[in-house]
N, CA, C and O atoms as a GROMACS GRO file, in nm:
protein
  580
    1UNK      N    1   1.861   1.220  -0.550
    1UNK     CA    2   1.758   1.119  -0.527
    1UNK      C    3   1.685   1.094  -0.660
    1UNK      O    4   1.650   1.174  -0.747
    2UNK      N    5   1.670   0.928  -0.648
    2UNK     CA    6   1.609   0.953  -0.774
    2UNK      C    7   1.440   0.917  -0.776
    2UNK      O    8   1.373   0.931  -0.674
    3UNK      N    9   1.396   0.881  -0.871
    3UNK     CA   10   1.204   0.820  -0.852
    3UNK      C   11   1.207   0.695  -0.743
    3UNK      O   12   1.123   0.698  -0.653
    4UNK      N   13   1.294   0.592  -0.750
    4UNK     CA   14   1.268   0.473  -0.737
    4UNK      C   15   1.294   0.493  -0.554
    4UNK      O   16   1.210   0.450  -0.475
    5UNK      N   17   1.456   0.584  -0.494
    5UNK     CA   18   1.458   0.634  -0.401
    5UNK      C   19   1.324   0.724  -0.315
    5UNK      O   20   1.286   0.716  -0.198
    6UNK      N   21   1.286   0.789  -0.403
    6UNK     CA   22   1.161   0.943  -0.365
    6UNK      C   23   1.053   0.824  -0.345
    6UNK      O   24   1.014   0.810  -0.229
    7UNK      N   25   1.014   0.761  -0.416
    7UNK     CA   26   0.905   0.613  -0.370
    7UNK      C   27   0.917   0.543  -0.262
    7UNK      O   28   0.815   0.500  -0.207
    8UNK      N   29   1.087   0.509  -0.194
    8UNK     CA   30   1.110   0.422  -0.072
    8UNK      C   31   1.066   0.464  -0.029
    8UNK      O   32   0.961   0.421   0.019
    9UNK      N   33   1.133   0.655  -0.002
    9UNK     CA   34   1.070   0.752   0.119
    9UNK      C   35   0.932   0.780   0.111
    9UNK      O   36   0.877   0.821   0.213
   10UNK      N   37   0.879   0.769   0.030
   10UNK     CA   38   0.705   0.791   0.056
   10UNK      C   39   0.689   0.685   0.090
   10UNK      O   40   0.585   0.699   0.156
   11UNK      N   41   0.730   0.517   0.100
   11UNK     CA   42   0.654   0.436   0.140
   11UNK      C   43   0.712   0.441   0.262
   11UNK      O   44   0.640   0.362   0.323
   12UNK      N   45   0.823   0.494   0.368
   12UNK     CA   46   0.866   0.501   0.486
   12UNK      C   47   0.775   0.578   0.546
   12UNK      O   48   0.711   0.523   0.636
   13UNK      N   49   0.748   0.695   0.522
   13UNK     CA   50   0.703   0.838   0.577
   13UNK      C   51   0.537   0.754   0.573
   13UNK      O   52   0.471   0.795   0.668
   14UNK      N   53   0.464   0.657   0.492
   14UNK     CA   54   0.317   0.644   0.519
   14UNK      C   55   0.359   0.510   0.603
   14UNK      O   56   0.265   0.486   0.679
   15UNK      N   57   0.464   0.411   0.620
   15UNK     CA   58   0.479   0.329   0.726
   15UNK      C   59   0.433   0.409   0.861
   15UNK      O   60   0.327   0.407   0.923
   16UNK      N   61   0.556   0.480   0.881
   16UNK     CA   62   0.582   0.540   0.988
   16UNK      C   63   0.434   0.587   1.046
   16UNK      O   64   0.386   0.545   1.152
   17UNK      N   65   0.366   0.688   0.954
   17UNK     CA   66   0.205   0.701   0.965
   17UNK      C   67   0.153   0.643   1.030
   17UNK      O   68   0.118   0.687   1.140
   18UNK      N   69   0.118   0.480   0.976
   18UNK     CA   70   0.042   0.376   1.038
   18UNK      C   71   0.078   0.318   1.162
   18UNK      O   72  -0.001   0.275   1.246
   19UNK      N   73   0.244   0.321   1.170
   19UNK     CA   74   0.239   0.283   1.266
   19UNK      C   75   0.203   0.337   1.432
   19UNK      O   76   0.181   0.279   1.538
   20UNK      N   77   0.210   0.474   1.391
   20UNK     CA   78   0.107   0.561   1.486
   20UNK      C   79   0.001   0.528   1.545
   20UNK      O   80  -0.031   0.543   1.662
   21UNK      N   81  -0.059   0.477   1.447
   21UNK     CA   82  -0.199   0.447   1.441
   21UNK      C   83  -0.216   0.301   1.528
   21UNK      O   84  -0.164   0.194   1.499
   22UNK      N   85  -0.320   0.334   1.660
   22UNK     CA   86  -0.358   0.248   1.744
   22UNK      C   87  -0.541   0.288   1.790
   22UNK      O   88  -0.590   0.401   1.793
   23UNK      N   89  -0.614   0.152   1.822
   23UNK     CA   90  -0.545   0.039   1.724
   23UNK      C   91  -0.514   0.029   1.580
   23UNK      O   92  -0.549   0.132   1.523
   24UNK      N   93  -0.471  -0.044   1.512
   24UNK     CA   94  -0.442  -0.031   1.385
   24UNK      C   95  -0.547  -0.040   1.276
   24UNK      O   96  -0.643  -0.116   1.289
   25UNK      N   97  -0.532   0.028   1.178
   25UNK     CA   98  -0.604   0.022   1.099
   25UNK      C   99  -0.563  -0.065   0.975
   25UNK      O  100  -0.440  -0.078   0.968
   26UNK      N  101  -0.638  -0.132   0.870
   26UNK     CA  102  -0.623  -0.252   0.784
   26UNK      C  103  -0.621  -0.155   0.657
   26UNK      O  104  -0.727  -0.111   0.611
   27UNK      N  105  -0.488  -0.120   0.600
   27UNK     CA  106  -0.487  -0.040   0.471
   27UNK      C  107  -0.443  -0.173   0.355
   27UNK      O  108  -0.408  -0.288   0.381
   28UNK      N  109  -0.464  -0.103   0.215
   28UNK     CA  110  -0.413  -0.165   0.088
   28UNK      C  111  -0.361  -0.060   0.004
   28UNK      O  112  -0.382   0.060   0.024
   29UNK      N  113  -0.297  -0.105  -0.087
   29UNK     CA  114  -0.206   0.006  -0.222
   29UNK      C  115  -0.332   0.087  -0.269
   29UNK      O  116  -0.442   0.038  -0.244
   30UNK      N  117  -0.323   0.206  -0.335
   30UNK     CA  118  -0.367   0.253  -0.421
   30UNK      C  119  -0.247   0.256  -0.518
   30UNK      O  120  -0.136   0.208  -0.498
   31UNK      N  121  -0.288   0.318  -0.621
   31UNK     CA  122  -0.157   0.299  -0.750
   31UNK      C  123  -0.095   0.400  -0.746
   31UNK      O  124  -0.146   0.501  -0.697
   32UNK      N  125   0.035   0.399  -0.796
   32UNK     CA  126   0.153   0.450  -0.744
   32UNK      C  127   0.172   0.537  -0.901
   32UNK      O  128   0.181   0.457  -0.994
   33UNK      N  129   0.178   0.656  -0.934
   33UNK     CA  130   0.173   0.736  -1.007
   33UNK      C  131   0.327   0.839  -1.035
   33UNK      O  132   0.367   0.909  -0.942
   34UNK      N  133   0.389   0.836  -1.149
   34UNK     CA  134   0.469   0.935  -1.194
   34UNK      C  135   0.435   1.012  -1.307
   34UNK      O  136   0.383   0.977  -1.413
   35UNK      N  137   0.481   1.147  -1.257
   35UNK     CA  138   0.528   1.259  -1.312
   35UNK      C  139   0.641   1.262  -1.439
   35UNK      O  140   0.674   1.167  -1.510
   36UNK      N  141   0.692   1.408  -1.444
   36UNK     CA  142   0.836   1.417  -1.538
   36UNK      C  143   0.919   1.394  -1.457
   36UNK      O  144   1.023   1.336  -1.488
   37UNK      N  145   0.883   1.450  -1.294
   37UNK     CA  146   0.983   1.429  -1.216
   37UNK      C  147   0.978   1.370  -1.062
   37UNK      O  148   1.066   1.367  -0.976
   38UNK      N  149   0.843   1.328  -1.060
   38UNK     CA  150   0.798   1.326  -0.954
   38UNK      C  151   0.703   1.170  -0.916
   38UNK      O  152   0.652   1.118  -1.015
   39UNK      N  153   0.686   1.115  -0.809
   39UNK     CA  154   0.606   0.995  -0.792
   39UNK      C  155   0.517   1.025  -0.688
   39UNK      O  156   0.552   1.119  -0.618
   40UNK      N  157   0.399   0.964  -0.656
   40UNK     CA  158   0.357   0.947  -0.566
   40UNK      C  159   0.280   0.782  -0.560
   40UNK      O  160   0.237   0.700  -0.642
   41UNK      N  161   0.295   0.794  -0.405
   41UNK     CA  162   0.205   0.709  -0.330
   41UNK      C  163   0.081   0.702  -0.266
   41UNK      O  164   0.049   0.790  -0.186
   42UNK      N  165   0.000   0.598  -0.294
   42UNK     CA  166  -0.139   0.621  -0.214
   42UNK      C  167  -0.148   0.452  -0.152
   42UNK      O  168  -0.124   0.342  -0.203
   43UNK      N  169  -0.208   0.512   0.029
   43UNK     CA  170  -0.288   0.383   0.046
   43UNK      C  171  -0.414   0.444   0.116
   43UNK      O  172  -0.439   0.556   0.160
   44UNK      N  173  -0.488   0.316   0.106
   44UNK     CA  174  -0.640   0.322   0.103
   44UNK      C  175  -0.702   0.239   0.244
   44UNK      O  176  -0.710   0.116   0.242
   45UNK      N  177  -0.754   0.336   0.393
   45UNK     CA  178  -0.784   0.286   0.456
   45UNK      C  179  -0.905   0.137   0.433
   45UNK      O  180  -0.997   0.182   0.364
   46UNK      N  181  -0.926   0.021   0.457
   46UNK     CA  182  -1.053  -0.096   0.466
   46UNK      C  183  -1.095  -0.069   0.610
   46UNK      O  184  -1.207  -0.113   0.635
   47UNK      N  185  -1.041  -0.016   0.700
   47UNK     CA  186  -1.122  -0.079   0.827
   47UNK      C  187  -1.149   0.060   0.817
   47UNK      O  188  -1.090   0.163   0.783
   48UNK      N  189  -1.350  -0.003   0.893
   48UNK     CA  190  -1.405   0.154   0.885
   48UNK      C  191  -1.400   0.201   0.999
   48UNK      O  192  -1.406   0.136   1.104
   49UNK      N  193  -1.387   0.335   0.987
   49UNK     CA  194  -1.324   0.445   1.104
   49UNK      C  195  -1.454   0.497   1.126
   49UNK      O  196  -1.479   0.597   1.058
   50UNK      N  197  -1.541   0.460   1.198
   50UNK     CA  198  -1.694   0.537   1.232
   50UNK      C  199  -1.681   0.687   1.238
   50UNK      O  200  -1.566   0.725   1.257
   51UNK      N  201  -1.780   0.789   1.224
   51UNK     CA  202  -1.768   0.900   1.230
   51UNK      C  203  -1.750   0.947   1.359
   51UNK      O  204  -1.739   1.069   1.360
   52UNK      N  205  -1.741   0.877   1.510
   52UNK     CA  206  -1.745   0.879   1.618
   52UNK      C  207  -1.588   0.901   1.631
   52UNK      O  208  -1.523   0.979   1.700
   53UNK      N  209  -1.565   0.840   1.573
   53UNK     CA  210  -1.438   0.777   1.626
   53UNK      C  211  -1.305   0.875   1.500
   53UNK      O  212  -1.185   0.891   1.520
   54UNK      N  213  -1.373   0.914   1.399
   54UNK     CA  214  -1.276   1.003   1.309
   54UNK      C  215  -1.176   1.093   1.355
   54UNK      O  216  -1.057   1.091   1.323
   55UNK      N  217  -1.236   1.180   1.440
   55UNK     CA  218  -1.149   1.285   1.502
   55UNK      C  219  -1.037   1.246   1.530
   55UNK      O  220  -0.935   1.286   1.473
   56UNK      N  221  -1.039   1.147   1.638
   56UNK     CA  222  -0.945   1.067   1.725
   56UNK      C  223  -0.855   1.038   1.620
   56UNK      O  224  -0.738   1.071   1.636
   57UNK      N  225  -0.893   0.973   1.501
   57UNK     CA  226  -0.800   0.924   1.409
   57UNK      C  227  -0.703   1.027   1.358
   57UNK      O  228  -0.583   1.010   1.379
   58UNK      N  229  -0.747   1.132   1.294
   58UNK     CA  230  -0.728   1.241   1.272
   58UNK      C  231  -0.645   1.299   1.359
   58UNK      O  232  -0.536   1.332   1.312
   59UNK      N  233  -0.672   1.330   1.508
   59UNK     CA  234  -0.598   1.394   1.556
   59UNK      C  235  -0.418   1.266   1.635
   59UNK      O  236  -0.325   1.296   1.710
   60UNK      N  237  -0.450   1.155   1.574
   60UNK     CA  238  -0.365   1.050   1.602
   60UNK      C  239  -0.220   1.096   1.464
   60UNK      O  240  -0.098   1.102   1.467
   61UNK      N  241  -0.306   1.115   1.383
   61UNK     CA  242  -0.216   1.147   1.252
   61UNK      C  243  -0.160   1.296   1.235
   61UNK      O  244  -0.047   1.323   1.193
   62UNK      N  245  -0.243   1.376   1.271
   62UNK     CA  246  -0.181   1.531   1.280
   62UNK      C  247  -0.045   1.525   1.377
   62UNK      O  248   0.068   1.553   1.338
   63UNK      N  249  -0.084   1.480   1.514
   63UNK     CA  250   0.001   1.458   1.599
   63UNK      C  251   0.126   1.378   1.557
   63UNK      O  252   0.233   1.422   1.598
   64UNK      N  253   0.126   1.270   1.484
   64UNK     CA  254   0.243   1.215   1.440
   64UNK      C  255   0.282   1.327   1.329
   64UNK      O  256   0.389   1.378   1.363
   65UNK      N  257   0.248   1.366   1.244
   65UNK     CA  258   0.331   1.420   1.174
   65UNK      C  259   0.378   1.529   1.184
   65UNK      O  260   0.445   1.585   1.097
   66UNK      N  261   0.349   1.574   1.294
   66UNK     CA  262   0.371   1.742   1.391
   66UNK      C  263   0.536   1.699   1.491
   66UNK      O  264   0.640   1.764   1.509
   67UNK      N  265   0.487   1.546   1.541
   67UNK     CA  266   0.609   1.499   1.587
   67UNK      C  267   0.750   1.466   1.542
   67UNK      O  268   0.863   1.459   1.591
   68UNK      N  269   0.667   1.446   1.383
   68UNK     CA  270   0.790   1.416   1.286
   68UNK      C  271   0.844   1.498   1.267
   68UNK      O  272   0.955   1.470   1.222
   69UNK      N  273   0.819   1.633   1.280
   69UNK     CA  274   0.847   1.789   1.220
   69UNK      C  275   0.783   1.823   1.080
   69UNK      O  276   0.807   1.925   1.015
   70UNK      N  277   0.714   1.744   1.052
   70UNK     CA  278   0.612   1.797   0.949
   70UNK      C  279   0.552   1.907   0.974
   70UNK      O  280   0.503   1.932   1.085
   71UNK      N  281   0.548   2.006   0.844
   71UNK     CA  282   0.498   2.102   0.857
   71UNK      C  283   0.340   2.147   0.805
   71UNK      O  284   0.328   2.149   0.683
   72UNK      N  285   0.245   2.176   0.866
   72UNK     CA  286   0.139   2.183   0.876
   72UNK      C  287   0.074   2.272   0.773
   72UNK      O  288   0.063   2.387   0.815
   73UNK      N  289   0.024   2.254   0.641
   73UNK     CA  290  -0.019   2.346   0.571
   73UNK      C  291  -0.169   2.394   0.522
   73UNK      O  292  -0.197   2.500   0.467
   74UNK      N  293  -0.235   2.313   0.548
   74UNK     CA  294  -0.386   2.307   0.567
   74UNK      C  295  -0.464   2.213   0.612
   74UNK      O  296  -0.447   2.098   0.571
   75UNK      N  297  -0.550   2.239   0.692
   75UNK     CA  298  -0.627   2.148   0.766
   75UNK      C  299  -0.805   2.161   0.748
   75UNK      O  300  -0.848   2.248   0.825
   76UNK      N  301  -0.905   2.100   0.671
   76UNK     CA  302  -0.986   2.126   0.647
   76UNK      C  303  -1.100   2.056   0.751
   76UNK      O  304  -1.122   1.944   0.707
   77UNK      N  305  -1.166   2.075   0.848
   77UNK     CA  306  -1.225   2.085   0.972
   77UNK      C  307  -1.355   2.030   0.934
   77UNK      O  308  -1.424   2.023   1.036
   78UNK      N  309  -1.409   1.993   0.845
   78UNK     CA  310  -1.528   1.938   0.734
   78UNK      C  311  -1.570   1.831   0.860
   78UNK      O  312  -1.490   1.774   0.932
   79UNK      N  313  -1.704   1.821   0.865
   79UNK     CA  314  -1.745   1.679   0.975
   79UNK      C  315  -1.730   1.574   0.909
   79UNK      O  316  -1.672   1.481   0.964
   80UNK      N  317  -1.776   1.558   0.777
   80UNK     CA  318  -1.841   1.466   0.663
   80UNK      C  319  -1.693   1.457   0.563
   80UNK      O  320  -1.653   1.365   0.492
   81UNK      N  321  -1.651   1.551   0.581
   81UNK     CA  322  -1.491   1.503   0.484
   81UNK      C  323  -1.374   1.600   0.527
   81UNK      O  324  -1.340   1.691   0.452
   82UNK      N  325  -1.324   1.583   0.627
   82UNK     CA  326  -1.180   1.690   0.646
   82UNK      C  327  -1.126   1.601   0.592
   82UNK      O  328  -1.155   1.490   0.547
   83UNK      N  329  -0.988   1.702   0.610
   83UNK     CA  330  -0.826   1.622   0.519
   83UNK      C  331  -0.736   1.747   0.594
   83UNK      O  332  -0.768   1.857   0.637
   84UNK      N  333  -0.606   1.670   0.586
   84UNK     CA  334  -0.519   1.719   0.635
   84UNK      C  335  -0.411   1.746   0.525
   84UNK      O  336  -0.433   1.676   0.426
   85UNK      N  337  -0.333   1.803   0.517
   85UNK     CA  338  -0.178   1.834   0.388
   85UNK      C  339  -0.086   1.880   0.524
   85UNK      O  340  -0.113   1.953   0.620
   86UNK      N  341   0.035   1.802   0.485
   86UNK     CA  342   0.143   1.864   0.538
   86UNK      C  343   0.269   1.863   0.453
   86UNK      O  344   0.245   1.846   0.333
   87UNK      N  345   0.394   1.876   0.484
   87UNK     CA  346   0.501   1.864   0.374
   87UNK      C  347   0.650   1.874   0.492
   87UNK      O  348   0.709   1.959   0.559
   88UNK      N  349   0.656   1.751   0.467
   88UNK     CA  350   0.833   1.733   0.532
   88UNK      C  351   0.924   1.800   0.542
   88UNK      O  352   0.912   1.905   0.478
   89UNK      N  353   1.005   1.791   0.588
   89UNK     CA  354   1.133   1.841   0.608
   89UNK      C  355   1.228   1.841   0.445
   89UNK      O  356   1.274   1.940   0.388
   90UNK      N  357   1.234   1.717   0.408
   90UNK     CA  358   1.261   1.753   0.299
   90UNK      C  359   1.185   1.720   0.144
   90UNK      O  360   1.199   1.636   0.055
   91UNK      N  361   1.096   1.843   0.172
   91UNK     CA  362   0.960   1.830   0.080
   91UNK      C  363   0.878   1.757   0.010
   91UNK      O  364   0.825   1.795  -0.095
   92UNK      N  365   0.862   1.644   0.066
   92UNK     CA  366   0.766   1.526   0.081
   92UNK      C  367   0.662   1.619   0.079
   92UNK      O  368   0.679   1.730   0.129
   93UNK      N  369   0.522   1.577   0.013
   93UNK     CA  370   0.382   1.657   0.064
   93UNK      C  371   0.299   1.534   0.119
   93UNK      O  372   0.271   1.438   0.048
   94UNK      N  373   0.269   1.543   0.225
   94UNK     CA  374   0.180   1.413   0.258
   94UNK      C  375   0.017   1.426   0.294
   94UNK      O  376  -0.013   1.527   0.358
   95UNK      N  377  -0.069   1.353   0.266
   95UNK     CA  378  -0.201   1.409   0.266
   95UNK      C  379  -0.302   1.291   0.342
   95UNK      O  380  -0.248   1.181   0.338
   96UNK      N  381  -0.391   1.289   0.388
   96UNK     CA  382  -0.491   1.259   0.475
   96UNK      C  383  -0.638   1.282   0.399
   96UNK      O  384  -0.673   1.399   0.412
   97UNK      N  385  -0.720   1.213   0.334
   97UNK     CA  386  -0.846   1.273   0.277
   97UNK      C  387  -0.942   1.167   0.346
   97UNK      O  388  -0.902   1.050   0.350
   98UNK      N  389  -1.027   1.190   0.383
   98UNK     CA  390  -1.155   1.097   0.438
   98UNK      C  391  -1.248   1.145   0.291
   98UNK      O  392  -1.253   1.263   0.258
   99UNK      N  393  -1.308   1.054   0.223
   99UNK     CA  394  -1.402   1.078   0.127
   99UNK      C  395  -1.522   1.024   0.163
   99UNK      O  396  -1.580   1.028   0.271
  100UNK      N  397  -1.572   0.938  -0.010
  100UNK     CA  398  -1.736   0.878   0.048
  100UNK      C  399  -1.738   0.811   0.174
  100UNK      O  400  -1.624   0.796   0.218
  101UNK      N  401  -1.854   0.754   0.267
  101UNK     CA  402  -1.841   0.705   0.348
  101UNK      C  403  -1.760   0.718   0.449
  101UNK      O  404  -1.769   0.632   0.536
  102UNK      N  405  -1.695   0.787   0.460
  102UNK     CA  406  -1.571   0.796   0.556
  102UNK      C  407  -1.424   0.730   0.504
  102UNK      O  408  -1.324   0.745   0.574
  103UNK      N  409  -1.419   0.668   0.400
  103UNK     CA  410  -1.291   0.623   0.410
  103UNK      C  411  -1.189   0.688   0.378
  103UNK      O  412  -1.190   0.775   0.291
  104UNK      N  413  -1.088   0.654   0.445
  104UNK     CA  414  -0.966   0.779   0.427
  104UNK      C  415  -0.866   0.717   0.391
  104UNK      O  416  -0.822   0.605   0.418
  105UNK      N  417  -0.817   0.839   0.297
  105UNK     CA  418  -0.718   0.804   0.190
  105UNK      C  419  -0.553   0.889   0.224
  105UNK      O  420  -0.541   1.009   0.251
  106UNK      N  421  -0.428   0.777   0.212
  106UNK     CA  422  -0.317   0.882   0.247
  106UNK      C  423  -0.257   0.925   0.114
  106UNK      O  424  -0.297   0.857   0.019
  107UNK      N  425  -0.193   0.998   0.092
  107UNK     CA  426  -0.095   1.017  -0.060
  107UNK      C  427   0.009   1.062  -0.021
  107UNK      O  428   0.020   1.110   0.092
  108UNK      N  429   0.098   1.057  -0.100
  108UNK     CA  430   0.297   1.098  -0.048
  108UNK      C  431   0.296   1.103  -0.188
  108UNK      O  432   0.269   1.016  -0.272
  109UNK      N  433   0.348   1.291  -0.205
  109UNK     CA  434   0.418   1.287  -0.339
  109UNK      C  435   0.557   1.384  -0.295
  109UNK      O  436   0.577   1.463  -0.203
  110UNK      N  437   0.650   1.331  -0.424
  110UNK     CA  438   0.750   1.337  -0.379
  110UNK      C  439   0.807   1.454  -0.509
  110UNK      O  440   0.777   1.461  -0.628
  111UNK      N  441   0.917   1.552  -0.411
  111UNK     CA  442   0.956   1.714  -0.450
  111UNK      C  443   1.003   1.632  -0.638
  111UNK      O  444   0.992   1.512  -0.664
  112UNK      N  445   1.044   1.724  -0.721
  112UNK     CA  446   1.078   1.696  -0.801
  112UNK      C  447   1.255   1.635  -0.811
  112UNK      O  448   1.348   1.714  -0.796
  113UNK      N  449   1.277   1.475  -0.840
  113UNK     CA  450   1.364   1.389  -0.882
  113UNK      C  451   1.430   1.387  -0.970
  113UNK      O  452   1.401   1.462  -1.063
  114UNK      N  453   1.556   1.295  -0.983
  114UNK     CA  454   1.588   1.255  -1.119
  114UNK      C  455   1.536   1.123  -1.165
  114UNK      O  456   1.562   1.032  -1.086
  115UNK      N  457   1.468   1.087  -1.275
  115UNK     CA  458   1.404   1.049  -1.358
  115UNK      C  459   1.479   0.876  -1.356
  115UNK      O  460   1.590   0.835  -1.392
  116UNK      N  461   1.332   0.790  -1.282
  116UNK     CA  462   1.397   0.666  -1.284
  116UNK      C  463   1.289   0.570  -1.327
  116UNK      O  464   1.184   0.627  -1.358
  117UNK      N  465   1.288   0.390  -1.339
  117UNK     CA  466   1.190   0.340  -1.316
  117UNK      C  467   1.152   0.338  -1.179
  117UNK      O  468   1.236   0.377  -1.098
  118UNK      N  469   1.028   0.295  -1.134
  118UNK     CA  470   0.981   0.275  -1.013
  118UNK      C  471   0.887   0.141  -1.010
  118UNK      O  472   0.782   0.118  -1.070
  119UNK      N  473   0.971   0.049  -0.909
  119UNK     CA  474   0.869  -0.085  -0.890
  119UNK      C  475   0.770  -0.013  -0.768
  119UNK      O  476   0.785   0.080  -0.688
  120UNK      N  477   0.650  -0.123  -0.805
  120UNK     CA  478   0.570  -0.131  -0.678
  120UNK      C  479   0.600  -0.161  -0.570
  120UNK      O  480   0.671  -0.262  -0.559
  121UNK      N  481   0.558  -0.085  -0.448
  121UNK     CA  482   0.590  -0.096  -0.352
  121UNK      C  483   0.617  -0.221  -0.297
  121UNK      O  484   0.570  -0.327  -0.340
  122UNK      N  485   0.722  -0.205  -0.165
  122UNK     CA  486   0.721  -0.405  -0.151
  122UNK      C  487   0.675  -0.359   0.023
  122UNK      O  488   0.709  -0.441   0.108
  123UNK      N  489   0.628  -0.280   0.052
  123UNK     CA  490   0.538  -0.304   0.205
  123UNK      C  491   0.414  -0.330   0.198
  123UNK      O  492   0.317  -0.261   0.168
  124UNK      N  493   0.436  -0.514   0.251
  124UNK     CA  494   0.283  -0.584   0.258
  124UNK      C  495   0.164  -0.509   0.314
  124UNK      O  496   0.164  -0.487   0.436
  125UNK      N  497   0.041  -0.457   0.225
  125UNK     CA  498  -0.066  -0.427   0.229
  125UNK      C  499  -0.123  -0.502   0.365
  125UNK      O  500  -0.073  -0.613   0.381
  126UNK      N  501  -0.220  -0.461   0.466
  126UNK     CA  502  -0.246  -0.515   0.546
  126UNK      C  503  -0.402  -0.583   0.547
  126UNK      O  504  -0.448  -0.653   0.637
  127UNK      N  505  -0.460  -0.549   0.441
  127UNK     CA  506  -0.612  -0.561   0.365
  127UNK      C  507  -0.617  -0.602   0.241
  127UNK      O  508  -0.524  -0.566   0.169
  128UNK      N  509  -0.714  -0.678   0.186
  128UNK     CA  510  -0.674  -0.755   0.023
  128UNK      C  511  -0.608  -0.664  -0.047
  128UNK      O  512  -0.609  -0.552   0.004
  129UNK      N  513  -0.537  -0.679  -0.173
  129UNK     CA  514  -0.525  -0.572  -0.261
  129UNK      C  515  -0.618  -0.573  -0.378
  129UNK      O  516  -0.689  -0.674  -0.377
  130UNK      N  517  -0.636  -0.504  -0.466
  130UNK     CA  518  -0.714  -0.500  -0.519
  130UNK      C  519  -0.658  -0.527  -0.687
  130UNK      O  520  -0.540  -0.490  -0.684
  131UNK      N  521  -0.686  -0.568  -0.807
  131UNK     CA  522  -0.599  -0.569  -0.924
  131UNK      C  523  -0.618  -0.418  -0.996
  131UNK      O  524  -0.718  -0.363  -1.041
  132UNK      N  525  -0.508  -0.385  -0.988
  132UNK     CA  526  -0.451  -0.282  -1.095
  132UNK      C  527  -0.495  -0.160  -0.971
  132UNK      O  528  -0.500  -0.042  -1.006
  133UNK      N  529  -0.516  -0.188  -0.870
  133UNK     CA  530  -0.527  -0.065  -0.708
  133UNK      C  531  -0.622   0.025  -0.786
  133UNK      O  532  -0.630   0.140  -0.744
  134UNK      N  533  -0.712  -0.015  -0.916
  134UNK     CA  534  -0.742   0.145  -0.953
  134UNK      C  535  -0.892   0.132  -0.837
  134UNK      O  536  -0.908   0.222  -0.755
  135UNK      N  537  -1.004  -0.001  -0.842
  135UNK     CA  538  -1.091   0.002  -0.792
  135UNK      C  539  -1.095  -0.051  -0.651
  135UNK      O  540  -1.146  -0.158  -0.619
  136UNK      N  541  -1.048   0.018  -0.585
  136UNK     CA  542  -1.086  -0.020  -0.442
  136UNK      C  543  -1.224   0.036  -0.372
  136UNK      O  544  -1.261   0.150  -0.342
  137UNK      N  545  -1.292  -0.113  -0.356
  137UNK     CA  546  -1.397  -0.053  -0.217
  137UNK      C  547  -1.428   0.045  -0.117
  137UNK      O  548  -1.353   0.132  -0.073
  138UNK      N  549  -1.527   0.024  -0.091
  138UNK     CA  550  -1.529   0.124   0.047
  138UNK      C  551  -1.516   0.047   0.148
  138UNK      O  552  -1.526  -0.075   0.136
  139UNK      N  553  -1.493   0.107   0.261
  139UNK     CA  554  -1.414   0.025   0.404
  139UNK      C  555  -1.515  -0.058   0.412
  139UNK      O  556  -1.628  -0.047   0.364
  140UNK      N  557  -1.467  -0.145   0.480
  140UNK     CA  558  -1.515  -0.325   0.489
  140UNK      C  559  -1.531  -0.396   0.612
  140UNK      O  560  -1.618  -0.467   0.663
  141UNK      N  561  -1.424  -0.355   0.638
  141UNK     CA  562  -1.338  -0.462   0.742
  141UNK      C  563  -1.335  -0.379   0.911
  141UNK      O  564  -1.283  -0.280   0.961
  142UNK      N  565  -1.435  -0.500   0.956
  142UNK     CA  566  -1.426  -0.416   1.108
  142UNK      C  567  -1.328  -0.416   1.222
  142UNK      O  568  -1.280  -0.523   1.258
  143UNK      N  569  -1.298  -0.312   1.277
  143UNK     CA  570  -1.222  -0.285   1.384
  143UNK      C  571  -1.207  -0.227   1.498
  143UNK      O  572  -1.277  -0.282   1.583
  144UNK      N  573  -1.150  -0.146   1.536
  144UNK     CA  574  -1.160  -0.079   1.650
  144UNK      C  575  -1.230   0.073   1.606
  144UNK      O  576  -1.282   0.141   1.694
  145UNK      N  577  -1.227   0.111   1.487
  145UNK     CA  578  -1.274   0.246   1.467
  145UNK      C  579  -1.427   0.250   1.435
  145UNK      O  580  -1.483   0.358   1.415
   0.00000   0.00000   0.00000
């Protein structure tokens, strides 16, 4: 496998994520980062997930990736900021962070590759994007959470 491959599968494995997710939530890119051998992916929840309503989210996403056979490696129980880490089957690490305000952030980095270019992702963002993904907002956009 190489970078550009290890990138599809992180952008499959955070599809798959979302599509869990009911109702849906309105994500955009964060920037997509390589290693010597390695890439990752980030997207960046916009619709805000009230603190009422976090758990639920949370336990919407543990549950999918427990279903996937993801394996469960720390779970931080924080009211004001948990996060979740798990790591695939075939060693994907995938991550869950709620930060300021509540907004929660996914990341997919991928085991160490052979050494490729990597385009930007081509799965349409469901929330503006932002230029150069470095400054994204805090959640915005209202919804069901």
């Amino acid at each position: 496998m190489n970078m550009q491959e290890a990138a599809n599968r992180a952008d499959s494995i955070l599809d798959d994520t979302f599509s869990q997710v009911h109702p849906a939530v309105r994500w955009t890119h964060g920037p997509t980062t390589t290693g010597s051998c390695d890439v990752t992916r980030r997207r960046a929840v916009m619709t805000i997930v009230s603190a009422q309503r976090r758990g639920s989210f949370l336990g919407v996403v543990d549950r999918s990736w427990r279903n996937s056979g993801y394996r469960m490696k720390s779970i931080n129980s924080d009211p004001d900021v948990p996060a979740m880490f798990a790591q695939t089957k075939d060693g994907f690490g995938v991550s869950l962070i709620v930060g300021g305000e509540g907004q929660v952030f996914f990341e997919v980095d991928s085991p160490c590759v052979e050494e490729s270019e990597v385009a930007e992702s081509t799965t349409k963002a469901t929330a503006p994007t932002y230029e150069g993904m470095e400054h994204i907002p805090r959640p915005h956009l209202r919804g069901q959470g």
